Amino acid sequence: MKTIIEPFRIKVVEPIRLSTRGEREALLADASFNTFLLQSDDVIIDLLTDSGTSAMSAAQWSAIMQGDESYAGSPSYRRFEKAVKDLLPFEHIIPTHQGRAAEHILFSIISGKGQQIPSNTHFDTTRSNIEESGAMAHDLVIAEGLDPANLHPFKGNMDTERLQEFLANHSSSTPCIMLTVTNNAGGGQPVSMANIAEVSRIAGEFKIPLFIDGCRFAENAFFIKLREPEYEDWSVPDIVGKMFSYADGMTMSAKKDAFANIGGWLALNDGELAEKARTRLIQIEGFPTYGGLAGRDLEAIAQGLKEIVDESYLTYRLRTTAYIVEKLQELNIPVVQPAGGHAVFIDARAWLPHIPSLSYPGQAVVCGLYEIGGVRACEIGTVMFGRQPDGSEQAAPMDLVRLAFPRRVYTQSHADYLIEVFAELAADTQAMTGFKIIKEPAALRHFTSRFERL
Ligand code: F0G
């Protein structure tokens, strides 16, 4: 069969309120043109994030009833730990309430003033946690990863030559190397097994630990299966095991590739570091057998990890983004190619050349999508990354708009509606205008900044 169907039936539904365009224009103006400040029940299709928004399975909901809420020694922790270890070859599994808490703990114990942490591309919370520790975050993705139209199959790869040069100058001040799979901020693009192996080899040469930010590990593993011929006959769990065998630890948000609404972990092999991490965990999250989570959340993650490596799910998952990318290309809308795993990225800079980066072309697309169709997307460009640590502002490497797909939530007719909204926007791109920021916080400004239309 050519049609790739959603490999699930729907048993529980959440109604969507269908607002009018006039209502949405008023709501967006009230939210100062920042879609993070909208109420979610005023959104028709919410593609703000794939994080924590997954539909859980019947098996996950029933696992939740098995949650043991004991403060210490809960069997829910043992089931969680086993599920993580069944896939990922790490010794110490430290549960946190979400990914950024794992990052915070890791960087608070290994990094500090004057240090440097390279990655393919740090996600915004990762960068922010590194900078808060006093260290500097560096993005060393391959050049193809910054060219939206380039068809390289692994645009998330680290530029290993630059990494080597970087370490030749900074190895003594580099406490770890990070690798984000898939590379969210760079378009949801995968990292190849060969690249993970080479980064690991370089890390070993300089005796620096490698940590993988594994939020979307299953999507990355399936891309490896599809695009790296050596692995086409491997099972997804085996590919996952091999990917992480090259690392010394990982940070994880279970809100992505574990189908959970909350959760995360820090995994490590180094016992001394794990002890420091657990001490920090107790201070800020909770006892090591629950971290920042309820026992029921640990159960949902444990079951989710069994489901996420299912190939019929991953086939449908990667087909969703590829289908939308194909349709947007038919409309001549510039998109990041090839399609990423969890999201479709629009190249707003290329689409709206009449809006300079410092007037935020990505924000213009985000606002247009909401006003025309009630679709909520997220700018990943100069609004998110333009503010420099010294307070100045410069254009981000790319001005993208991300449409992130919650897992198992929307159907193909939702995708077709989205295409129709884009067709209407594309019919008059000049109607999209730039913005200026009239109020912004000191860090992570995209969440709460207020805008005015130019
Ligand atoms: N790393 C990556 C690559 C991420 O995409 C995220 C979250 C985190 C770390 C932090 O995890 O949210 O559980 O604290 N990304 C979400 C997103 C928020 O929309 O892309 P968290």
CSV table of C-alpha atoms in Angstrom, one decimal, residues 64-441:
chain,number,residue,atom,x,y,z
A,64,ILE,CA,0.1,5.3,35.2
A,65,MET,CA,-2.2,3.4,37.5
A,66,GLN,CA,0.8,1.2,38.6
A,67,GLY,CA,2.7,4.3,39.8
A,68,ASP,CA,4.1,3.8,43.2
A,69,GLU,CA,4.5,7.2,44.9
A,70,SER,CA,6.9,6.1,47.7
A,71,TYR,CA,9.5,8.7,48.5
A,72,ALA,CA,12.4,6.2,48.3
A,73,GLY,CA,12.9,2.8,46.6
A,74,SER,CA,9.8,3.0,44.4
A,75,PRO,CA,9.3,0.0,42.0
A,76,SER,CA,8.2,2.7,39.4
A,77,TYR,CA,11.8,3.9,39.5
A,78,ARG,CA,13.1,0.4,38.9
A,79,ARG,CA,10.8,-0.1,35.9
A,80,PHE,CA,11.8,3.3,34.5
A,81,GLU,CA,15.5,2.6,35.0
A,82,LYS,CA,15.2,-0.8,33.4
A,83,ALA,CA,13.3,0.7,30.4
A,84,VAL,CA,16.1,3.3,29.9
A,85,LYS,CA,18.8,0.7,30.3
A,86,ASP,CA,17.2,-1.7,27.9
A,87,LEU,CA,17.8,0.9,25.2
A,88,LEU,CA,20.7,3.0,26.4
A,89,PRO,CA,24.0,1.7,27.7
A,90,PHE,CA,24.5,3.9,30.8
A,91,GLU,CA,25.3,3.0,34.3
A,92,HIS,CA,23.6,5.8,36.3
A,93,ILE,CA,20.1,7.0,35.4
A,94,ILE,CA,19.1,10.2,37.3
A,95,PRO,CA,15.4,11.2,36.8
A,96,THR,CA,14.6,14.9,36.4
A,97,HIS,CA,11.4,16.8,35.9
A,98,GLN,CA,12.4,17.6,32.3
A,99,GLY,CA,15.4,17.9,30.0
A,100,ARG,CA,16.6,21.4,31.2
A,101,ALA,CA,16.8,20.2,34.8
A,102,ALA,CA,19.2,17.5,33.6
A,103,GLU,CA,21.2,20.2,31.7
A,104,HIS,CA,21.2,22.4,34.8
A,105,ILE,CA,22.6,19.7,37.0
A,106,LEU,CA,25.2,18.6,34.5
A,107,PHE,CA,26.6,22.1,33.8
A,108,SER,CA,26.4,23.1,37.4
A,109,ILE,CA,28.8,20.3,38.3
A,110,ILE,CA,31.1,20.2,35.3
A,111,SER,CA,31.3,23.7,33.9
A,112,GLY,CA,32.1,27.2,35.1
A,113,LYS,CA,33.7,30.5,34.3
A,114,GLY,CA,36.2,30.5,31.5
A,115,GLN,CA,35.1,27.2,30.1
A,116,GLN,CA,33.9,26.3,26.6
A,117,ILE,CA,31.4,23.7,25.5
A,118,PRO,CA,31.1,22.9,21.8
A,119,SER,CA,28.1,21.1,20.2
A,120,ASN,CA,26.7,20.7,16.7
A,121,THR,CA,24.0,23.2,17.8
A,122,HIS,CA,23.0,23.8,21.4
A,123,PHE,CA,19.3,24.1,22.1
A,124,ASP,CA,18.3,27.3,23.7
A,125,THR,CA,17.9,25.9,27.2
A,126,THR,CA,21.2,24.1,26.9
A,127,ARG,CA,23.0,27.3,25.8
A,128,SER,CA,21.3,29.2,28.6
A,129,ASN,CA,22.3,26.7,31.3
A,130,ILE,CA,25.9,26.7,30.0
A,131,GLU,CA,26.1,30.5,29.9
A,132,GLU,CA,24.5,30.7,33.4
A,133,SER,CA,27.4,28.5,34.7
A,134,GLY,CA,29.8,31.1,33.3
A,135,ALA,CA,31.0,29.1,30.4
A,136,MET,CA,30.6,29.7,26.7
A,137,ALA,CA,28.5,27.6,24.3
A,138,HIS,CA,29.8,27.1,20.7
A,139,ASP,CA,27.9,25.7,17.7
A,140,LEU,CA,30.1,23.7,15.2
A,141,VAL,CA,27.5,22.2,12.9
A,142,ILE,CA,28.7,21.4,9.3
A,143,ALA,CA,28.3,24.2,6.8
A,144,GLU,CA,25.6,22.3,4.9
A,145,GLY,CA,23.6,22.4,8.2
A,146,LEU,CA,23.3,26.2,7.8
A,147,ASP,CA,22.1,26.1,4.2
A,148,PRO,CA,18.4,25.5,4.2
A,149,ALA,CA,18.2,24.2,0.6
A,150,ASN,CA,21.2,21.8,0.9
A,151,LEU,CA,20.1,18.2,0.6
A,152,HIS,CA,22.8,16.6,2.7
A,153,PRO,CA,21.3,13.5,4.5
A,154,PHE,CA,22.9,14.3,7.9
A,155,LYS,CA,22.7,18.1,8.2
A,156,GLY,CA,23.0,17.8,12.0
A,157,ASN,CA,26.5,16.5,11.8
A,158,MET,CA,29.3,18.2,13.8
A,159,ASP,CA,32.0,19.8,11.7
A,160,THR,CA,34.8,17.5,13.0
A,161,GLU,CA,37.6,19.5,11.5
A,162,ARG,CA,36.4,22.6,13.3
A,163,LEU,CA,36.0,20.6,16.4
A,164,GLN,CA,39.6,19.4,16.2
A,165,GLU,CA,40.8,22.9,15.6
A,166,PHE,CA,38.7,24.2,18.5
A,167,LEU,CA,40.1,21.6,20.8
A,168,ALA,CA,43.7,22.3,19.7
A,169,ASN,CA,43.2,25.7,21.2
A,170,HIS,CA,40.7,25.1,24.1
A,171,SER,CA,41.0,21.5,25.2
A,172,SER,CA,42.1,22.4,28.7
A,173,SER,CA,39.0,24.6,29.2
A,174,THR,CA,36.5,22.2,27.6
A,175,PRO,CA,34.8,20.0,30.3
A,176,CYS,CA,32.7,18.1,27.7
A,177,ILE,CA,31.5,18.0,24.1
A,178,MET,CA,27.8,17.9,23.4
A,179,LEU,CA,26.0,16.5,20.4
A,180,THR,CA,22.3,17.2,19.9
A,181,VAL,CA,20.3,14.4,18.2
A,182,THR,CA,18.4,15.3,16.1
A,183,ASN,CA,19.7,18.9,15.8
A,184,ASN,CA,16.5,20.7,16.8
A,185,ALA,CA,17.6,24.3,16.4
A,186,GLY,CA,19.2,23.4,13.0
A,187,GLY,CA,16.0,22.1,11.5
A,188,GLY,CA,15.5,18.7,13.3
A,189,GLN,CA,18.2,17.3,11.2
A,190,PRO,CA,19.9,14.0,12.0
A,191,VAL,CA,23.4,13.2,13.0
A,192,SER,CA,25.0,10.1,11.3
A,193,MET,CA,26.5,7.2,13.1
A,194,ALA,CA,29.8,7.9,11.4
A,195,ASN,CA,29.8,11.4,12.7
A,196,ILE,CA,28.9,10.3,16.3
A,197,ALA,CA,31.8,7.8,16.0
A,198,GLU,CA,34.2,10.5,14.8
A,199,VAL,CA,33.2,13.0,17.4
A,200,SER,CA,33.7,10.3,20.0
A,201,ARG,CA,37.1,9.4,18.6
A,202,ILE,CA,38.2,13.1,18.8
A,203,ALA,CA,36.8,13.4,22.3
A,204,GLY,CA,38.8,10.3,23.3
A,205,GLU,CA,41.9,11.7,21.8
A,206,PHE,CA,41.6,14.9,23.9
A,207,LYS,CA,40.3,12.9,26.9
A,208,ILE,CA,37.1,15.0,27.1
A,209,PRO,CA,33.8,13.3,27.8
A,210,LEU,CA,31.0,13.3,25.2
A,211,PHE,CA,27.4,13.9,26.2
A,212,ILE,CA,24.5,13.4,23.8
A,213,ASP,CA,21.4,15.5,24.1
A,214,GLY,CA,19.2,12.7,23.2
A,215,CYS,CA,15.7,14.3,23.1
A,216,ARG,CA,14.8,12.8,19.7
A,217,PHE,CA,17.0,9.7,19.7
A,218,ALA,CA,14.5,7.4,18.1
A,219,GLU,CA,13.9,9.7,15.1
A,220,ASN,CA,17.6,10.1,14.7
A,221,ALA,CA,18.1,6.3,14.8
A,222,PHE,CA,15.4,5.8,12.2
A,223,PHE,CA,17.1,8.4,9.9
A,224,ILE,CA,20.3,6.4,10.3
A,225,LYS,CA,18.5,3.2,9.3
A,226,LEU,CA,17.0,4.9,6.2
A,227,ARG,CA,20.1,6.9,5.1
A,228,GLU,CA,23.2,5.1,6.3
A,229,PRO,CA,23.4,1.9,4.2
A,230,GLU,CA,25.4,0.0,6.8
A,231,TYR,CA,22.4,0.1,9.2
A,232,GLU,CA,19.5,-0.6,6.9
A,233,ASP,CA,19.1,-4.2,8.3
A,234,TRP,CA,19.6,-3.2,12.0
A,235,SER,CA,16.7,-2.9,14.4
A,236,VAL,CA,16.0,0.6,15.8
A,237,PRO,CA,16.9,-0.4,19.4
A,238,ASP,CA,20.2,-1.8,18.2
A,239,ILE,CA,21.0,1.5,16.3
A,240,VAL,CA,20.0,3.4,19.4
A,241,GLY,CA,22.3,1.3,21.6
A,242,LYS,CA,25.2,1.8,19.2
A,243,MET,CA,24.7,5.6,18.9
A,244,PHE,CA,24.9,6.0,22.7
A,245,SER,CA,27.8,3.5,23.1
A,246,TYR,CA,30.0,6.3,21.8
A,247,ALA,CA,29.0,8.6,24.6
A,248,ASP,CA,29.9,9.0,28.3
A,249,GLY,CA,26.5,10.3,29.2
A,250,MET,CA,23.3,11.9,28.0
A,251,THR,CA,20.7,14.5,28.9
A,252,MET,CA,17.2,13.7,27.9
A,253,SER,CA,13.7,15.3,27.7
A,254,ALA,CA,11.2,12.5,28.0
A,255,LYS,CA,8.7,15.0,26.7
A,256,LYS,CA,9.9,14.2,23.2
A,257,ASP,CA,11.0,10.7,22.3
A,258,ALA,CA,9.4,8.9,25.3
A,259,PHE,CA,5.8,10.0,24.6
A,260,ALA,CA,5.5,11.5,28.1
A,261,ASN,CA,3.9,14.7,29.1
A,262,ILE,CA,6.7,15.5,31.6
A,263,GLY,CA,10.1,14.0,32.5
A,264,GLY,CA,13.7,13.7,31.7
A,265,TRP,CA,16.9,12.2,32.9
A,266,LEU,CA,20.7,12.6,33.1
A,267,ALA,CA,22.6,9.4,32.4
A,268,LEU,CA,26.2,8.9,33.2
A,269,ASN,CA,28.9,6.3,33.4
A,270,ASP,CA,31.3,8.1,35.7
A,271,GLY,CA,30.4,7.1,39.3
A,272,GLU,CA,32.0,10.1,40.9
A,273,LEU,CA,30.2,12.5,38.7
A,274,ALA,CA,26.9,10.6,39.2
A,275,GLU,CA,27.3,11.1,43.0
A,276,LYS,CA,27.8,14.8,42.6
A,277,ALA,CA,24.8,14.9,40.3
A,278,ARG,CA,22.6,13.0,42.8
A,279,THR,CA,23.6,15.4,45.5
A,280,ARG,CA,22.5,18.3,43.3
A,281,LEU,CA,19.4,16.4,42.4
A,282,ILE,CA,18.3,16.1,46.0
A,283,GLN,CA,18.9,19.8,46.5
A,284,ILE,CA,16.8,21.0,43.6
A,285,GLU,CA,14.6,18.1,42.2
A,286,GLY,CA,14.1,15.3,44.6
A,287,PHE,CA,15.3,11.9,45.9
A,288,PRO,CA,17.2,9.9,43.3
A,289,THR,CA,14.4,7.3,42.8
A,290,TYR,CA,11.9,10.0,41.7
A,291,GLY,CA,13.9,13.1,40.8
A,292,GLY,CA,11.4,15.7,39.9
A,293,LEU,CA,8.7,13.3,39.0
A,294,ALA,CA,5.8,11.4,40.4
A,295,GLY,CA,6.0,7.6,40.3
A,296,ARG,CA,3.2,7.6,37.7
A,297,ASP,CA,5.3,9.8,35.4
A,298,LEU,CA,8.1,7.3,35.6
A,299,GLU,CA,5.7,4.5,34.5
A,300,ALA,CA,4.5,6.6,31.5
A,301,ILE,CA,8.1,7.1,30.4
A,302,ALA,CA,9.0,3.4,30.9
A,303,GLN,CA,6.1,2.3,28.6
A,304,GLY,CA,6.7,5.2,26.2
A,305,LEU,CA,10.2,4.1,25.6
A,306,LYS,CA,8.9,0.7,24.5
A,307,GLU,CA,6.6,2.3,22.0
A,308,ILE,CA,8.9,5.0,20.5
A,309,VAL,CA,11.2,2.6,18.8
A,310,ASP,CA,8.4,0.9,16.8
A,311,GLU,CA,9.1,1.1,13.1
A,312,SER,CA,5.5,1.6,11.9
A,313,TYR,CA,5.2,4.6,14.3
A,314,LEU,CA,8.6,6.0,13.1
A,315,THR,CA,7.6,5.5,9.4
A,316,TYR,CA,4.4,7.4,9.9
A,317,ARG,CA,6.2,10.0,12.0
A,318,LEU,CA,8.9,10.8,9.4
A,319,ARG,CA,6.3,10.7,6.6
A,320,THR,CA,4.2,13.4,8.2
A,321,THR,CA,7.0,16.0,8.0
A,322,ALA,CA,8.1,14.8,4.5
A,323,TYR,CA,4.5,15.1,3.2
A,324,ILE,CA,4.2,18.7,4.4
A,325,VAL,CA,7.6,19.6,3.0
A,326,GLU,CA,6.6,18.3,-0.4
A,327,LYS,CA,3.3,20.3,-0.4
A,328,LEU,CA,5.0,23.5,0.7
A,329,GLN,CA,7.6,23.1,-2.1
A,330,GLU,CA,4.7,22.8,-4.6
A,331,LEU,CA,3.6,26.2,-3.3
A,332,ASN,CA,7.2,27.5,-3.8
A,333,ILE,CA,7.6,28.2,-0.1
A,334,PRO,CA,11.3,27.8,0.9
A,335,VAL,CA,11.7,25.1,3.5
A,336,VAL,CA,14.6,23.4,5.2
A,337,GLN,CA,15.3,20.3,3.2
A,338,PRO,CA,15.3,17.4,3.6
A,339,ALA,CA,12.4,17.3,6.0
A,340,GLY,CA,13.4,17.0,9.7
A,341,GLY,CA,12.1,14.5,12.1
A,342,HIS,CA,9.8,16.3,14.5
A,343,ALA,CA,9.2,19.5,12.6
A,344,VAL,CA,9.0,21.3,9.3
A,345,PHE,CA,11.1,24.5,9.1
A,346,ILE,CA,10.2,27.4,6.9
A,347,ASP,CA,13.1,29.6,5.7
A,348,ALA,CA,11.4,32.9,6.4
A,349,ARG,CA,14.5,34.9,5.4
A,350,ALA,CA,14.4,33.5,1.9
A,351,TRP,CA,10.6,33.6,1.7
A,352,LEU,CA,10.2,37.3,2.8
A,353,PRO,CA,13.3,39.2,1.4
A,354,HIS,CA,11.4,42.4,2.0
A,355,ILE,CA,11.7,42.0,5.8
A,356,PRO,CA,15.3,42.4,7.1
A,357,SER,CA,16.5,39.9,9.8
A,358,LEU,CA,16.4,42.6,12.5
A,359,SER,CA,12.7,43.1,11.8
A,360,TYR,CA,12.1,39.4,12.3
A,361,PRO,CA,10.8,37.7,9.1
A,362,GLY,CA,10.1,34.6,11.1
A,363,GLN,CA,7.8,36.4,13.5
A,364,ALA,CA,5.9,37.8,10.5
A,365,VAL,CA,5.2,34.2,9.3
A,366,VAL,CA,4.3,33.1,12.8
A,367,CYS,CA,1.7,35.9,13.1
A,368,GLY,CA,0.3,35.3,9.6
A,369,LEU,CA,-0.2,31.6,10.3
A,370,TYR,CA,-2.2,32.4,13.4
A,371,GLU,CA,-4.3,35.1,11.9
A,372,ILE,CA,-5.2,33.2,8.8
A,373,GLY,CA,-5.7,29.7,10.2
A,374,GLY,CA,-5.3,29.7,14.0
A,375,VAL,CA,-2.1,27.7,13.5
A,376,ARG,CA,0.6,28.3,16.2
A,377,ALA,CA,4.2,28.0,15.2
A,378,CYS,CA,7.5,29.1,16.7
A,379,GLU,CA,10.2,31.5,15.4
A,380,ILE,CA,13.7,30.0,15.5
A,381,GLY,CA,15.8,32.8,14.3
A,382,THR,CA,16.8,36.3,15.2
A,383,VAL,CA,14.1,36.7,17.9
A,384,MET,CA,15.3,33.5,19.6
A,385,PHE,CA,19.1,33.8,19.1
A,386,GLY,CA,19.7,37.4,18.0
A,387,ARG,CA,20.4,38.8,21.5
A,388,GLN,CA,24.1,38.5,22.3
A,389,PRO,CA,25.6,37.9,25.8
A,390,ASP,CA,26.9,41.5,25.8
A,391,GLY,CA,23.4,42.9,25.2
A,392,SER,CA,23.9,43.7,21.5
A,393,GLU,CA,21.7,42.3,18.7
A,394,GLN,CA,22.7,40.6,15.5
A,395,ALA,CA,21.0,38.5,12.9
A,396,ALA,CA,20.9,34.8,13.8
A,397,PRO,CA,22.5,32.4,11.3
A,398,MET,CA,19.1,31.6,9.9
A,399,ASP,CA,15.5,33.0,10.3
A,400,LEU,CA,13.4,29.9,10.5
A,401,VAL,CA,9.8,29.2,11.5
A,402,ARG,CA,9.3,25.8,13.1
A,403,LEU,CA,6.1,23.8,12.8
A,404,ALA,CA,6.6,21.1,15.4
A,405,PHE,CA,4.3,18.1,15.4
A,406,PRO,CA,3.0,16.6,18.6
A,407,ARG,CA,3.4,12.8,18.5
A,408,ARG,CA,0.2,10.8,17.5
A,409,VAL,CA,-2.0,13.9,17.9
A,410,TYR,CA,-2.9,15.3,14.5
A,411,THR,CA,-4.2,13.5,11.4
A,412,GLN,CA,-3.6,14.0,7.7
A,413,SER,CA,-6.6,16.3,7.3
A,414,HIS,CA,-5.0,18.6,9.9
A,415,ALA,CA,-1.9,18.6,7.7
A,416,ASP,CA,-4.0,19.4,4.6
A,417,TYR,CA,-5.7,22.3,6.4
A,418,LEU,CA,-2.2,23.6,7.3
A,419,ILE,CA,-1.2,23.5,3.6
A,420,GLU,CA,-4.3,25.5,2.8
A,421,VAL,CA,-3.4,28.1,5.4
A,422,PHE,CA,0.1,28.4,3.8
A,423,ALA,CA,-1.5,28.7,0.3
A,424,GLU,CA,-3.4,31.7,1.5
A,425,LEU,CA,-0.3,33.3,3.0
A,426,ALA,CA,1.7,32.6,-0.1
A,427,ALA,CA,-0.9,34.4,-2.3
A,428,ASP,CA,0.2,37.7,-0.8
A,429,THR,CA,3.5,37.6,1.0
A,430,GLN,CA,3.8,41.4,0.9
A,431,ALA,CA,0.9,41.6,3.4
A,432,MET,CA,3.4,40.1,6.0
A,433,THR,CA,5.3,42.9,7.6
A,434,GLY,CA,8.2,43.1,10.1
A,435,PHE,CA,8.1,43.7,13.8
A,436,LYS,CA,10.0,45.4,16.5
A,437,ILE,CA,10.5,44.3,20.1
A,438,ILE,CA,9.1,46.8,22.6
A,439,LYS,CA,9.8,44.9,25.8
A,440,GLU,CA,12.1,42.0,26.4
A,441,PRO,CA,13.5,40.0,29.4
